[in-house]
XYZ file of C-alpha atoms in Angstrom:
302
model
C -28.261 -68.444 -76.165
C -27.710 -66.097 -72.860
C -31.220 -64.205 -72.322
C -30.316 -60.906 -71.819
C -30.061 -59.353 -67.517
C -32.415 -56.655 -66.962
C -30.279 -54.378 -64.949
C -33.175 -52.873 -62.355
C -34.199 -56.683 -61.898
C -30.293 -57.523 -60.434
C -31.036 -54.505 -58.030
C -34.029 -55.371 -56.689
C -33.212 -58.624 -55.828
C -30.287 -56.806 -54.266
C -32.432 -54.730 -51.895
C -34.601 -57.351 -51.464
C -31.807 -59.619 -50.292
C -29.842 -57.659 -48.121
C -31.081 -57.006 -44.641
C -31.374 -53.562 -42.962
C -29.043 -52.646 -40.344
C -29.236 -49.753 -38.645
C -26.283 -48.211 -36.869
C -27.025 -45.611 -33.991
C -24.423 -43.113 -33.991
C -23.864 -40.742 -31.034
C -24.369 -36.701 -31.198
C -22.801 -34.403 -29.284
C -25.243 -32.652 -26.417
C -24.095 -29.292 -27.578
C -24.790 -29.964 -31.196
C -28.073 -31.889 -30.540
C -29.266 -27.929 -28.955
C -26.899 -26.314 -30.885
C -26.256 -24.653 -27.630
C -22.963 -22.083 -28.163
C -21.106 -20.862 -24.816
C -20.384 -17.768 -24.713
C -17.484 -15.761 -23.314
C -18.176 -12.499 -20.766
C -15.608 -9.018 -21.443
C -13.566 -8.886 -18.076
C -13.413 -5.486 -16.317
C -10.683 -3.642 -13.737
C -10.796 -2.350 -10.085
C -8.607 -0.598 -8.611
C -8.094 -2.613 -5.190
C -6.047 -0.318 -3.609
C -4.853 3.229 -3.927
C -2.943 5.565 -1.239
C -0.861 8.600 -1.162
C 1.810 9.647 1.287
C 3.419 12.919 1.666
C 6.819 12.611 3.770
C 10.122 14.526 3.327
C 9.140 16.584 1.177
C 8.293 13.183 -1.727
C 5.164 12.373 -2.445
C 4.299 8.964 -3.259
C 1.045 7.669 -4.981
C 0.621 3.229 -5.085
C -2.282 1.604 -6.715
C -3.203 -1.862 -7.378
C -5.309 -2.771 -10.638
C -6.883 -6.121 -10.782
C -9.030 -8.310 -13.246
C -13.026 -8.083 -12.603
C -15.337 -10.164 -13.850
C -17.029 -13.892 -13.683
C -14.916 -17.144 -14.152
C -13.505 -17.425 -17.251
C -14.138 -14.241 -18.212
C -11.842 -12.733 -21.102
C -8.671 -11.101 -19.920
C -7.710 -7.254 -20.219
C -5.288 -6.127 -22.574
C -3.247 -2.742 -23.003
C -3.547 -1.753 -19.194
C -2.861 2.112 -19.117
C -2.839 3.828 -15.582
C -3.331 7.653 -14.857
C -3.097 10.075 -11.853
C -4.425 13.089 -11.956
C -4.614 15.843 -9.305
C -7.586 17.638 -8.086
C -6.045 21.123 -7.987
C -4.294 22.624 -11.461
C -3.158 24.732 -8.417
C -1.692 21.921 -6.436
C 0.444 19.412 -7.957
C 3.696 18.590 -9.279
C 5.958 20.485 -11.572
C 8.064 17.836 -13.075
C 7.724 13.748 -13.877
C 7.697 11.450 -11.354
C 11.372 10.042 -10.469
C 10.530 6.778 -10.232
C 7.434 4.489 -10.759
C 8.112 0.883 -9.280
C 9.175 -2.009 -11.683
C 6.199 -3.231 -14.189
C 5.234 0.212 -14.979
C 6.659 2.584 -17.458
C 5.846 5.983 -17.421
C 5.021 7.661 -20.473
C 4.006 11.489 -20.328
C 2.084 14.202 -18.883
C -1.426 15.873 -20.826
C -3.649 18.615 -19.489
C -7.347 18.186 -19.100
C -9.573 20.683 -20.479
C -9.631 22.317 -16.721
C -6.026 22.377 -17.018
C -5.271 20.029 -14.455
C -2.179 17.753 -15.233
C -2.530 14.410 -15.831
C 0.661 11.782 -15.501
C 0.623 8.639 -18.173
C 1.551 4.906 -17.244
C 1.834 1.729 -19.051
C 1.458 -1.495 -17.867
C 4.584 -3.598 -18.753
C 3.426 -7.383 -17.050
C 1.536 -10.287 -18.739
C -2.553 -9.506 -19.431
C -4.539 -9.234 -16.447
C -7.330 -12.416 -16.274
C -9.564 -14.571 -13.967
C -6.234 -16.183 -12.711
C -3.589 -13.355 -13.192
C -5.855 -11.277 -11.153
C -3.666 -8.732 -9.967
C -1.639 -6.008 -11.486
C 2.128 -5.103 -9.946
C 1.894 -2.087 -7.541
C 2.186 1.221 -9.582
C 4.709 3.166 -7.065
C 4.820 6.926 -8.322
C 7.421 9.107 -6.730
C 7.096 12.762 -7.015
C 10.358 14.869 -5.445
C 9.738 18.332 -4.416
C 5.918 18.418 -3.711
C 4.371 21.299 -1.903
C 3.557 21.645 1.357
C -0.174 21.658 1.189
C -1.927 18.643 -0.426
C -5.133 17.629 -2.158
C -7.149 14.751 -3.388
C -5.811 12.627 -6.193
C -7.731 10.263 -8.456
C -6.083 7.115 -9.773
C -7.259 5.692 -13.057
C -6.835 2.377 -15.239
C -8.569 1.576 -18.566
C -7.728 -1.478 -20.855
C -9.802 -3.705 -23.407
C -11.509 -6.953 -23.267
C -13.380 -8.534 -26.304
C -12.270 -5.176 -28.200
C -14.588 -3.559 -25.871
C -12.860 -0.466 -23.455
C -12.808 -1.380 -19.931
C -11.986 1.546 -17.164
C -11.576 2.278 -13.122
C -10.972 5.196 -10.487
C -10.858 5.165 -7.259
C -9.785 8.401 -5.423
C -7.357 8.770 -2.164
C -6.083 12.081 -0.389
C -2.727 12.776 0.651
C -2.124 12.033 4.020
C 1.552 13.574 5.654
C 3.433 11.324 8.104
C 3.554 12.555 11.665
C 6.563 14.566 13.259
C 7.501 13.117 17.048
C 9.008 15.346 19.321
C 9.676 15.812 22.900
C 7.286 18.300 24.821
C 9.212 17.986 28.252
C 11.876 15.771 29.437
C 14.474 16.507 32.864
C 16.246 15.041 35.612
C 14.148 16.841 38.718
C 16.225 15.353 41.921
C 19.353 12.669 41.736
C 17.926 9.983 40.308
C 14.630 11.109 39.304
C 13.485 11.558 35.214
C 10.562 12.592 33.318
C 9.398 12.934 29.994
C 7.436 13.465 27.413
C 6.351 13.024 23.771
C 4.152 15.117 21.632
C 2.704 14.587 18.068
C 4.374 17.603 16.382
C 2.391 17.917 13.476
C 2.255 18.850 10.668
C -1.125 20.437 11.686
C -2.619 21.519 8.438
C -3.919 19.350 7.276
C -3.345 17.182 10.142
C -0.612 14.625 9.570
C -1.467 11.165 10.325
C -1.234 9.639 13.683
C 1.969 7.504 15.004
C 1.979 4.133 16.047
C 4.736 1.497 16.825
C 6.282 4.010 19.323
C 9.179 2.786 21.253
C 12.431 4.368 22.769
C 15.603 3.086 23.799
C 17.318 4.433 26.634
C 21.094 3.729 27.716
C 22.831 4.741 30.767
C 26.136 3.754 32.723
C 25.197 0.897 34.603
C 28.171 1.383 36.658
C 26.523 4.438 38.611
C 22.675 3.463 38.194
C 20.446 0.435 37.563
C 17.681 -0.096 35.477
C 14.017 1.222 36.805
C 12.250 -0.934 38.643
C 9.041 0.453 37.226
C 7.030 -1.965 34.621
C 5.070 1.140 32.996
C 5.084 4.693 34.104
C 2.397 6.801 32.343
C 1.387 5.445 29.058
C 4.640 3.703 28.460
C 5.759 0.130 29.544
C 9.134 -0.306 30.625
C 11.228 -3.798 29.931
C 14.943 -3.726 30.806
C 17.300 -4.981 27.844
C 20.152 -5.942 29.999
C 23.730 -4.713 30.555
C 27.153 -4.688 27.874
C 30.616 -3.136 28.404
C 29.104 -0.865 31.382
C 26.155 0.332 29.454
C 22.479 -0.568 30.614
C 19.462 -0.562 27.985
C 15.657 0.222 29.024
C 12.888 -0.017 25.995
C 10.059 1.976 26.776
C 7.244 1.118 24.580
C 3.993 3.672 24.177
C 1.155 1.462 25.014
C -1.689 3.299 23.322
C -2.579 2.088 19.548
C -1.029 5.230 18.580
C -0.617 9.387 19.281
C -2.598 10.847 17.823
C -2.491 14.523 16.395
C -2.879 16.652 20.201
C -0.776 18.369 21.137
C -2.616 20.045 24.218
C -2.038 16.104 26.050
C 1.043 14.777 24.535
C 2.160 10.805 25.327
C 1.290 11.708 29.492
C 4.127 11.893 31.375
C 7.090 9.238 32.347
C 8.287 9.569 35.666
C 10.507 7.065 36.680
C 13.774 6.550 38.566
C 17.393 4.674 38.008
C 18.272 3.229 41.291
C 20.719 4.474 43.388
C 18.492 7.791 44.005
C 21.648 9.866 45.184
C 23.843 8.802 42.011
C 23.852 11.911 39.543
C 23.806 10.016 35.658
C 22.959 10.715 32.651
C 20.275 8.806 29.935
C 20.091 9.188 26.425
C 17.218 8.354 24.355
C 16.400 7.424 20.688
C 13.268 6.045 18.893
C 11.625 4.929 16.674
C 7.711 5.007 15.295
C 5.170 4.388 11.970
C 3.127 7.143 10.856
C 0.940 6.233 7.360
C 3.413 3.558 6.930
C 5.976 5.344 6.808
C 9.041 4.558 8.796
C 10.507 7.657 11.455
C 12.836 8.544 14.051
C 12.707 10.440 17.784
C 15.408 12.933 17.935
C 17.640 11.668 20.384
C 17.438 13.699 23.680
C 19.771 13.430 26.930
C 18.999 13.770 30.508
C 20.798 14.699 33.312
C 24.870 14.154 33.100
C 27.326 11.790 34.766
């Protein structure tokens, strides 16, 4: 006869038989101080903003870029804006054209009645590695002579939370170059001179990068022997098909807005004093980065 098995016996001769073994298992560091990173909103800046007035076109640039620490979240929906100081000063119809990555959108009034012209940002979301924005490159035809202050704004979100910059620039107008004196006193003998011409109000920004070209008939005269005369340095460019080529090159940084002094007087001479010939000059310069011309003048005849 099979005695009956007392079911709690069996398992506590289980328990008792078995040995312990414990296993060590490994826990995260962050979950061990249930430490949680967190993520910072990004911001803007607007890292560079200008405005330059010059035949009669007004163009506005500005750069917008991603602020904020390492890792930072990125900005979404970047919007720009330009608005002008003066509801008295500014343009009367849309800009023509607004560089590529930017759309322009409308125009709104602020409560001072000052108009305010509406951009959209067309590239990929500004972050911590796609720091910069494309150049916003607003062209306004037709802009009035006198000129005023202009603020530049951006504004986006990060995190859901709004993010905005301004930054302000004035309108600077590109220099006019012209001649203040130029002649042919004896055979042989030049002079001349260059002035800053302005505009004068406001002043117009300085030039720089002046040079000139002069060409003569190298069959009557040679080049001058002169390496600067006045504020200019002189390099010969050689002869072709009977035609010699001086550069003269304005050796001061730039000219600045005086028109009481000028570029100082050239005077130099094309060899062969007695030989009556004639020199034309063109030129070229920079004024607010802007790209300009030297009317072209003539002294003297062959």
């Amino acid at each position: 006869m099979t005695a009956e098995i007392d079911r709690r016996r069996v398992l506590q001769g289980v328990a008792w038989a078995t040995p312990a073994v414990l296993v060590a298992t490994a826990v995260p560091a962050s979950a061990a101080s249930n430490t949680v990173q967190s993520v910072t909103a990004g911001g803007l800046i607007i890292v560079s903003q200008s405005a330059v007035y010059a035949s009669n076109v007004l163009t506005v640039k500005a750069e917008v870029a991603h602020t904020g620490a390492s890792g930072s979240a990125p900005v979404t929906g970047l919007k720009a804006t330009i608005v002008f100081s003066s509801r008295y000063n500014m343009p009367n119809q849309p800009p023509t054209s607004v560089g590529s990555g930017w759309r322009y959108d409308n125009y709104t009034f602020t409560s001072e009645g000052k108009i305010v012209f509406n951009f959209t940002y067309l590239g990929a979301d500004l972050t911590t590695a796609n720091t910069g924005s494309a150049p916003l490159q607003a062209t306004f035809a037709g802009w009035p002579t006198y000129l005023t202050s202009i603020q530049v704004g951006a504004a986006g979100t990060s995190m859901n939370i709004p993010v905005a910059a301004t930054a302000n620039t004035t309108a600077t107008q590109t220099a006019s170059v012209g001649w203040n004196s130029a002649g042919n006193y004896n055979q042989g003998q030049y002079s001349f001179e260059l002035r800053h011409a302005g505009p004068y109000d406001p002043p117009a920004a300085a030039a720089t990068a002046l040079e000139l070209t002069a060409t003569y008939n190298s069959q009557k005269v040679s080049a001058p022997t002169q390496t600067t005369v006045g504020n200019w340095r002189v390099t010969p460019l050689g002869v072709a098909n009977g035609v010699g080529t001086v550069r003269f090159t304005y050796i001061p940084a730039s000219l600045a807005i005086n028109s009481s002094t000028g570029s100082a007087t050239a005077l130099f001479s094309l060899i062969n004093g007695n030989t009556k010939a004639a020199i034309t000059f063109t030129g070229t310069y920079t004024s607010a980065g802007v790209s300009g011309t030297v009317p072209s003048m003539t002294i003297g005849s062959n």
